[in-house]
Tab-separated table of C-alpha atoms in Angstrom:
chain	number	residue	atom	x	y	z
A	1331	MET	CA	26.600	7.220	-6.576
A	1332	SER	CA	27.442	8.340	-10.114
A	1333	GLU	CA	25.898	5.171	-11.466
A	1334	GLN	CA	22.697	5.787	-9.542
A	1335	VAL	CA	22.529	9.349	-10.826
A	1336	LYS	CA	22.905	8.096	-14.404
A	1337	LYS	CA	20.107	5.548	-13.847
A	1338	THR	CA	17.635	8.266	-12.890
A	1339	HIS	CA	18.691	10.544	-15.779
A	1340	GLY	CA	20.374	13.199	-13.721
A	1341	GLU	CA	17.602	13.409	-11.138
A	1342	SER	CA	18.672	13.213	-7.475
A	1343	PRO	CA	18.492	9.538	-6.529
A	1344	GLY	CA	16.853	10.113	-3.148
A	1345	TRP	CA	17.756	8.028	-0.146
A	1346	SER	CA	18.687	4.398	-0.019
A	1347	PRO	CA	15.410	2.450	-0.047
A	1348	TYR	CA	16.758	0.420	2.860
A	1349	LEU	CA	17.249	3.549	4.976
A	1350	ALA	CA	13.925	5.191	4.024
A	1351	GLY	CA	12.191	1.853	4.666
A	1352	ALA	CA	13.839	1.363	8.029
A	1353	LEU	CA	12.767	4.873	9.057
A	1354	LEU	CA	9.215	4.025	7.973
A	1355	GLY	CA	9.457	0.981	10.272
A	1356	LEU	CA	10.307	3.368	13.151
A	1357	LEU	CA	7.360	5.607	12.165
A	1358	ALA	CA	5.065	2.583	12.264
A	1359	ILE	CA	6.260	1.765	15.825
A	1360	ILE	CA	5.898	5.335	17.061
A	1361	SER	CA	2.494	5.665	15.340
A	1362	VAL	CA	1.077	2.518	16.981
A	1363	TYR	CA	2.394	3.705	20.342
A	1364	LEU	CA	0.974	7.209	19.999
A	1365	THR	CA	-2.469	6.161	18.734
A	1366	THR	CA	-2.686	3.680	21.614
A	1367	THR	CA	-1.763	6.190	24.276
A	1368	LEU	CA	-3.518	9.271	22.808
A	1369	MET	CA	-6.595	7.704	21.154
A	1370	GLY	CA	-7.026	4.633	23.265
A	1371	LYS	CA	-6.811	2.196	20.352
A	1372	SER	CA	-3.872	0.716	18.416
A	1373	ASN	CA	-4.042	2.126	14.908
A	1374	TYR	CA	-1.827	0.691	12.172
A	1375	LEU	CA	-0.768	2.303	8.904
A	1376	GLY	CA	-3.251	1.632	6.135
A	1377	ALA	CA	-4.835	3.374	3.190
A	1378	SER	CA	-7.742	1.651	1.420
A	1379	THR	CA	-10.520	2.265	4.012
A	1380	THR	CA	-10.094	5.959	3.339
A	1381	PHE	CA	-11.264	5.458	-0.229
A	1382	VAL	CA	-14.488	3.951	1.112
A	1383	ARG	CA	-14.969	6.981	3.378
A	1384	ALA	CA	-14.175	9.351	0.465
A	1385	ALA	CA	-16.768	7.565	-1.726
A	1386	GLY	CA	-19.249	7.760	1.141
A	1387	LEU	CA	-18.643	11.476	1.704
A	1388	LEU	CA	-19.102	12.232	-2.009
A	1389	PHE	CA	-22.192	10.040	-2.321
A	1390	GLN	CA	-23.601	11.589	0.857
A	1391	SER	CA	-23.836	14.980	-0.859
A	1392	VAL	CA	-26.108	13.454	-3.511
A	1393	ASP	CA	-28.096	10.881	-1.562
A	1394	PRO	CA	-27.493	11.006	2.220
A	1395	ALA	CA	-30.295	8.513	2.997
A	1396	HIS	CA	-28.721	5.850	0.822
A	1397	VAL	CA	-25.327	6.168	2.506
A	1398	ALA	CA	-26.910	6.060	5.923
A	1399	GLU	CA	-28.675	2.769	5.036
A	1400	ASN	CA	-25.805	1.037	3.220
A	1401	ALA	CA	-24.424	-1.745	5.416
A	1402	TYR	CA	-20.833	-1.249	4.262
A	1403	TYR	CA	-20.738	2.515	4.902
A	1404	VAL	CA	-22.297	1.879	8.314
A	1405	LYS	CA	-19.649	-0.745	9.029
A	1406	GLU	CA	-16.693	1.457	7.956
A	1407	LYS	CA	-18.185	4.714	9.249
A	1408	VAL	CA	-18.129	7.641	6.844
A	1409	LYS	CA	-16.011	10.318	8.538
A	1410	VAL	CA	-12.725	12.159	8.248
A	1411	ASP	CA	-10.796	10.100	10.764
A	1412	TRP	CA	-7.160	9.433	11.669
A	1413	GLN	CA	-6.429	7.389	8.516
A	1414	PHE	CA	-8.229	9.877	6.250
A	1415	MET	CA	-5.986	12.656	7.550
A	1416	MET	CA	-2.948	10.394	7.147
A	1417	ILE	CA	-3.729	9.976	3.433
A	1418	ILE	CA	-3.965	13.742	3.077
A	1419	GLY	CA	-0.637	13.970	4.924
A	1420	ILE	CA	0.966	11.550	2.452
A	1421	PHE	CA	0.177	13.988	-0.338
A	1422	PHE	CA	1.847	16.858	1.486
A	1423	GLY	CA	4.804	14.812	2.718
A	1424	ALA	CA	5.581	13.706	-0.844
A	1425	LEU	CA	5.138	17.267	-2.087
A	1426	ILE	CA	7.484	18.702	0.554
A	1427	SER	CA	10.121	15.980	-0.004
A	1428	SER	CA	10.076	16.313	-3.787
A	1429	LEU	CA	10.268	20.105	-3.702
A	1430	MET	CA	13.215	19.919	-1.256
A	1431	ASP	CA	15.375	17.711	-3.471
A	1432	LYS	CA	13.947	19.040	-6.753
A	1433	SER	CA	12.600	15.666	-7.832
A	1434	PHE	CA	9.105	17.134	-8.207
A	1435	LYS	CA	8.062	16.787	-11.799
A	1436	LEU	CA	4.775	17.244	-13.601
A	1437	GLU	CA	4.347	13.994	-15.446
A	1438	ALA	CA	1.400	13.145	-17.680
A	1439	ILE	CA	2.436	9.594	-18.470
A	1440	PRO	CA	4.869	7.178	-16.823
A	1441	PRO	CA	8.009	6.577	-18.898
A	1442	THR	CA	7.777	2.773	-18.790
A	1443	TRP	CA	4.136	2.874	-19.974
A	1444	GLU	CA	4.922	5.350	-22.726
A	1445	LYS	CA	7.722	3.176	-24.104
A	1446	ARG	CA	5.406	0.191	-24.353
A	1447	PHE	CA	1.946	1.620	-25.035
A	1448	GLY	CA	2.639	5.011	-26.632
A	1449	SER	CA	2.077	8.597	-25.564
A	1450	SER	CA	-1.772	8.765	-25.490
A	1451	ILE	CA	-2.779	10.282	-22.212
A	1452	ALA	CA	-6.369	9.145	-22.720
A	1453	LYS	CA	-5.305	5.520	-23.093
A	1454	ARG	CA	-3.198	5.692	-19.923
A	1455	ALA	CA	-6.048	7.438	-18.093
A	1456	ILE	CA	-8.626	4.826	-19.044
A	1457	PHE	CA	-6.466	1.891	-18.019
A	1458	SER	CA	-5.445	3.635	-14.827
A	1459	PHE	CA	-9.087	4.328	-13.952
A	1460	LEU	CA	-10.245	0.780	-14.688
A	1461	GLY	CA	-7.225	-0.655	-12.888
A	1462	GLY	CA	-8.131	1.502	-9.881
A	1463	ILE	CA	-11.692	0.203	-9.772
A	1464	ILE	CA	-10.559	-3.459	-9.869
A	1465	ALA	CA	-7.739	-2.876	-7.376
A	1466	MET	CA	-10.042	-1.208	-4.845
A	1467	ILE	CA	-12.766	-3.831	-5.079
A	1468	GLY	CA	-10.018	-6.373	-4.408
A	1469	ALA	CA	-8.484	-4.426	-1.583
A	1470	ARG	CA	-11.839	-3.954	0.192
A	1471	MET	CA	-12.671	-7.622	-0.268
A	1472	ALA	CA	-9.297	-8.657	1.175
A	1473	ASP	CA	-9.694	-5.961	3.875
A	1474	GLY	CA	-6.382	-4.270	3.085
A	1475	CYS	CA	-3.822	-3.080	0.547
A	1476	PRO	CA	0.032	-3.145	0.461
A	1477	SER	CA	-0.043	-0.751	3.422
A	1478	GLY	CA	-2.628	-2.385	5.642
A	1479	HIS	CA	-1.750	-5.976	4.755
A	1480	GLY	CA	1.786	-5.554	3.337
A	1481	LEU	CA	3.327	-3.274	5.943
A	1482	SER	CA	1.091	-3.389	9.034
A	1483	GLY	CA	-0.183	-6.939	8.765
A	1484	MET	CA	3.205	-8.449	8.085
A	1485	MET	CA	4.799	-6.476	10.980
A	1486	GLN	CA	2.268	-8.162	13.253
A	1487	LEU	CA	2.831	-11.549	11.626
A	1488	SER	CA	-0.814	-11.784	10.574
A	1489	MET	CA	-1.520	-14.992	8.658
A	1490	SER	CA	-3.945	-13.335	6.236
A	1491	SER	CA	-1.397	-10.608	5.354
A	1492	PHE	CA	1.334	-12.974	4.282
A	1493	ILE	CA	-1.095	-14.788	1.970
A	1494	ALA	CA	-2.691	-11.531	0.760
A	1495	LEU	CA	0.675	-10.034	-0.185
A	1496	ALA	CA	1.681	-13.224	-2.013
A	1497	PHE	CA	-1.515	-12.914	-4.095
A	1498	PHE	CA	-1.150	-9.170	-4.604
A	1499	PHE	CA	2.309	-9.533	-5.934
A	1500	GLY	CA	2.024	-12.954	-7.600
A	1501	VAL	CA	-1.015	-12.019	-9.672
A	1502	GLY	CA	0.430	-8.531	-10.245
A	1503	ALA	CA	3.658	-9.988	-11.620
A	1504	LEU	CA	1.707	-12.339	-13.874
A	1505	VAL	CA	-0.409	-9.551	-15.341
A	1506	ALA	CA	2.484	-7.133	-15.682
A	1507	ASN	CA	4.557	-9.700	-17.508
A	1508	MET	CA	1.662	-10.413	-19.876
A	1509	MET	CA	1.272	-6.693	-20.549
A	1510	TYR	CA	4.989	-6.087	-21.169
A	1511	ARG	CA	5.903	-9.335	-22.901
A	1512	LYS	CA	6.188	-7.928	-26.412
A	1513	GLY	CA	7.737	-4.711	-25.199
A	1514	GLN	CA	10.859	-6.462	-24.047
B	835	MET	CA	-9.174	19.481	14.087
B	836	SER	CA	-9.283	16.805	16.777
B	837	ILE	CA	-6.137	15.346	18.302
B	838	GLU	CA	-6.905	12.185	16.314
B	839	GLN	CA	-6.968	14.113	13.037
B	840	ILE	CA	-3.803	16.079	13.800
B	841	LEU	CA	-1.961	12.902	14.737
B	842	GLY	CA	-3.106	11.292	11.460
B	843	LEU	CA	-2.017	14.312	9.382
B	844	VAL	CA	1.458	14.511	10.992
B	845	THR	CA	1.946	10.741	10.654
B	846	GLY	CA	0.933	10.963	6.992
B	847	ILE	CA	3.349	13.829	6.245
B	848	PHE	CA	6.250	11.697	7.559
B	849	PHE	CA	4.870	8.653	5.744
B	850	GLY	CA	4.649	10.562	2.426
B	851	PHE	CA	8.074	12.102	2.975
B	852	LEU	CA	9.725	8.683	3.421
B	853	LEU	CA	7.797	7.141	0.532
B	854	GLN	CA	9.062	9.952	-1.709
B	855	LYS	CA	12.654	9.761	-0.375
B	856	GLY	CA	12.668	6.002	-1.004
B	857	ARG	CA	11.505	6.770	-4.589
B	858	VAL	CA	8.720	4.228	-4.394
B	859	LEU	CA	5.939	6.549	-5.599
B	860	ARG	CA	6.649	5.743	-9.218
B	861	TYR	CA	4.716	3.704	-11.688
B	862	ASP	CA	8.095	2.556	-13.034
B	863	LYS	CA	9.246	1.286	-9.659
B	864	GLN	CA	6.009	-0.610	-8.917
B	865	VAL	CA	5.758	-2.222	-12.360
B	866	GLY	CA	9.517	-2.604	-12.354
B	867	ALA	CA	9.249	-4.905	-9.321
B	868	MET	CA	6.485	-6.926	-10.979
B	869	LEU	CA	8.749	-7.363	-14.004
B	870	PHE	CA	11.667	-8.303	-11.669
B	871	LYS	CA	13.757	-5.468	-13.039
B	872	ASP	CA	13.875	-3.089	-10.100
B	873	MET	CA	13.221	-4.307	-6.564
B	874	THR	CA	13.297	-0.890	-4.895
B	875	ILE	CA	9.788	-1.247	-3.475
B	876	PHE	CA	10.689	-4.584	-1.873
B	877	LYS	CA	13.894	-3.170	-0.366
B	878	PHE	CA	11.790	-0.365	1.079
B	879	MET	CA	8.824	-2.463	2.298
B	880	LEU	CA	10.826	-5.312	3.741
B	881	SER	CA	13.166	-2.940	5.613
B	882	ALA	CA	10.116	-1.230	7.098
B	883	ILE	CA	8.531	-4.548	8.028
B	884	ILE	CA	11.622	-5.927	9.777
B	885	ILE	CA	12.194	-2.819	11.889
B	886	GLY	CA	8.484	-2.373	12.621
B	887	MET	CA	8.023	-6.049	13.419
B	888	PHE	CA	10.587	-6.122	16.256
B	889	GLY	CA	9.168	-2.957	17.838
B	890	ILE	CA	5.566	-4.017	17.554
B	891	LEU	CA	6.111	-7.565	18.815
B	892	ALA	CA	8.104	-6.205	21.761
B	893	MET	CA	5.467	-3.600	22.648
B	894	ASN	CA	2.774	-6.300	22.386
B	895	ASP	CA	4.720	-8.590	24.696
B	896	MET	CA	4.990	-5.747	27.214
B	897	GLY	CA	1.243	-5.107	26.967
B	898	ILE	CA	1.685	-1.524	25.717
B	899	ILE	CA	-0.247	-1.969	22.474
B	900	LYS	CA	-2.742	-4.420	20.978
B	901	LEU	CA	-2.263	-6.348	17.771
B	902	SER	CA	-5.015	-5.979	15.155
B	903	HIS	CA	-4.993	-8.933	12.799
B	904	LYS	CA	-7.161	-8.956	9.698
B	905	ALA	CA	-9.355	-12.006	9.304
B	906	MET	CA	-8.062	-15.009	7.410
B	907	ASN	CA	-11.214	-15.228	5.316
B	908	VAL	CA	-10.246	-17.627	2.520
B	909	GLY	CA	-12.466	-16.261	-0.274
B	910	ALA	CA	-11.722	-12.640	0.668
B	911	ILE	CA	-7.985	-13.103	0.676
B	912	LEU	CA	-7.716	-15.324	-2.440
B	913	VAL	CA	-10.266	-13.573	-4.661
B	914	GLY	CA	-9.718	-10.091	-3.239
B	915	GLY	CA	-5.921	-10.544	-3.330
B	916	SER	CA	-6.062	-11.638	-6.965
B	917	LEU	CA	-8.329	-8.768	-8.024
B	918	PHE	CA	-6.024	-6.360	-6.284
B	919	GLY	CA	-3.045	-7.885	-8.108
B	920	ILE	CA	-4.733	-7.366	-11.518
B	921	GLY	CA	-5.669	-3.797	-10.723
B	922	TRP	CA	-2.266	-2.966	-9.231
B	923	ALA	CA	-0.445	-4.147	-12.363
B	924	VAL	CA	-2.753	-2.197	-14.691
B	925	MET	CA	-2.844	0.985	-12.601
B	926	GLY	CA	0.777	0.799	-11.452
B	927	PHE	CA	0.062	2.222	-8.023
B	928	CYS	CA	-1.385	1.017	-4.753
B	929	PRO	CA	-3.848	3.192	-2.792
B	930	GLY	CA	-1.314	5.001	-0.573
B	931	THR	CA	1.312	5.519	-3.247
B	932	SER	CA	-1.231	6.903	-5.775
B	933	VAL	CA	-1.843	9.869	-3.449
B	934	GLY	CA	1.870	10.367	-2.813
B	935	ALA	CA	2.589	10.165	-6.560
B	936	ILE	CA	0.194	13.084	-7.202
B	937	GLY	CA	2.079	14.977	-4.450
B	938	GLU	CA	5.363	14.669	-6.326
B	939	GLY	CA	3.766	15.885	-9.547
B	940	ARG	CA	2.963	12.553	-11.241
B	941	TRP	CA	-0.616	13.695	-11.820
B	942	HIS	CA	-1.556	10.737	-14.037
B	943	ALA	CA	-1.913	8.831	-10.747
B	944	ALA	CA	-5.071	10.836	-10.141
B	945	PHE	CA	-6.962	8.722	-12.733
B	946	GLY	CA	-6.154	5.654	-10.670
B	947	ALA	CA	-7.110	7.374	-7.444
B	948	ILE	CA	-10.486	8.445	-8.866
B	949	GLY	CA	-10.958	4.856	-10.137
B	950	MET	CA	-10.299	3.631	-6.622
B	951	ILE	CA	-12.904	5.914	-5.107
B	952	VAL	CA	-15.412	4.613	-7.686
B	953	GLY	CA	-14.300	1.070	-6.910
B	954	ALA	CA	-14.838	1.631	-3.181
B	955	GLY	CA	-18.354	2.949	-3.913
B	956	LEU	CA	-19.081	-0.090	-6.095
B	957	TYR	CA	-17.849	-2.387	-3.373
B	958	ALA	CA	-20.188	-0.748	-0.858
B	959	GLU	CA	-23.141	-1.399	-3.210
B	960	LEU	CA	-22.040	-4.979	-3.936
B	961	PHE	CA	-21.225	-5.753	-0.274
B	962	PRO	CA	-24.422	-7.709	0.431
B	963	PHE	CA	-23.753	-9.896	-2.606
B	964	PHE	CA	-20.107	-10.538	-1.662
B	965	LYS	CA	-21.151	-11.217	1.930
B	966	SER	CA	-23.405	-14.035	0.880
B	967	THR	CA	-20.896	-15.460	-1.666
B	968	VAL	CA	-17.104	-14.982	-1.608
B	969	LEU	CA	-16.969	-13.819	2.033
B	970	SER	CA	-19.010	-16.764	3.301
B	971	TRP	CA	-16.818	-19.624	2.125
B	972	ALA	CA	-14.510	-20.206	5.054
B	973	ASP	CA	-13.146	-17.940	7.748
B	974	PHE	CA	-10.310	-18.836	10.098
B	975	GLY	CA	-10.702	-15.554	11.925
B	976	LYS	CA	-8.181	-12.994	13.078
B	977	ILE	CA	-5.217	-15.256	13.460
B	978	GLY	CA	-1.470	-14.690	13.574
B	979	LEU	CA	1.175	-16.944	12.050
B	980	PRO	CA	2.585	-17.864	15.542
B	981	GLU	CA	-0.791	-19.300	16.623
B	982	ALA	CA	-1.511	-20.876	13.232
B	983	LEU	CA	1.890	-22.652	13.117
B	984	GLY	CA	2.338	-23.143	16.870
B	985	ILE	CA	5.761	-21.467	16.734
B	986	ASN	CA	6.997	-18.695	19.026
B	987	HIS	CA	6.679	-15.245	17.398
B	988	TRP	CA	10.359	-14.349	17.978
B	989	VAL	CA	11.426	-17.491	16.133
B	990	ILE	CA	9.261	-16.542	13.162
B	991	ALA	CA	10.569	-12.982	13.278
B	992	MET	CA	14.189	-14.243	13.210
B	993	ILE	CA	13.490	-16.630	10.296
B	994	PHE	CA	11.712	-13.867	8.423
B	995	THR	CA	14.637	-11.495	8.987
B	996	ILE	CA	17.200	-14.024	7.754
B	997	ILE	CA	15.215	-14.816	4.599
B	998	THR	CA	14.840	-11.091	3.945
B	999	LEU	CA	18.584	-10.424	4.311
B	1000	ILE	CA	19.328	-13.252	1.891
B	1001	MET	CA	16.885	-11.682	-0.566
B	1002	PHE	CA	18.550	-8.264	-0.157
B	1003	ARG	CA	21.948	-9.796	-0.922
B	1004	TRP	CA	20.509	-11.413	-4.006
B	1005	PHE	CA	18.893	-8.149	-5.222
B	1006	GLU	CA	22.241	-6.348	-4.821
B	1007	LYS	CA	24.186	-9.127	-6.550
B	1008	LYS	CA	21.817	-9.047	-9.485
B	1009	GLY	CA	21.755	-5.265	-9.482
B	1010	ILE	CA	17.933	-5.135	-9.469
């Protein structure tokens, strides 16, 4: 315990990741059961489709005709659905949890990044933004992210999810090690 | 709000709460795993997968729920998976955790989240192009590992659990 506290610089260490993860597994089971019985279809935890719907909703306010005609928006349906609300819920759940154990902290730049690439917020913002664009194009192409493929797909033993996660992490590890090579 | 939206919101609040308690909403934890220095996100994810897997497979056997596999489209998974890996390493968050990170005050994650909305919009515009190229290479459909390998799902679940427990022991031994 004291070692863990030291590692996080005095901040409360939170729960064991094994325990928090196991409870998330239970949430996934309950969630599939409830969506099946209450909504008539088995919904699994996921996140990236919501970003398509968010883009569609924003674009709709500028050019509704274009969104109505776009094959991908038609396919994914631009609406505030179950998953969209779940993503909003994630924000509030994290906020509540971090306020409860006082781990909430306004942070402009991640410590690991700052140590390696300096304290420029603009630099971090640009890389973060570009990384986000690439990541989401990839997630939509693969039809899932570490939630949809990583958690939900692997729980169901989906073949595509095992391979997708291997690529997510394998390529991620390769790029991260290139970025941080000199910093070590 | 419809029942569907309320259910989603409540599920999300618990989801976000657990992500935060597991301390996985951090750039440092996500990149830390990619650098093999801190495997917290794997301890969290794999624990969730093992517990969820047994419940979901059992409910599917009993006919209570339906599985929803994502297609094993070769180009989509290989190219899309690689692109996601690049973006994940540079951004340091995945879609779900970026939103949670903003919730716990790490507001720099918002730049990544905005990038992802832009990326989703770009994908929608490029969809016809991808459909006729990357997505058209080869598609094995919505298939599970048990059917693909011809092995009973409970056997695969047991093997997966044993491998995971060995990995957990190794993480703890190494202190990562």
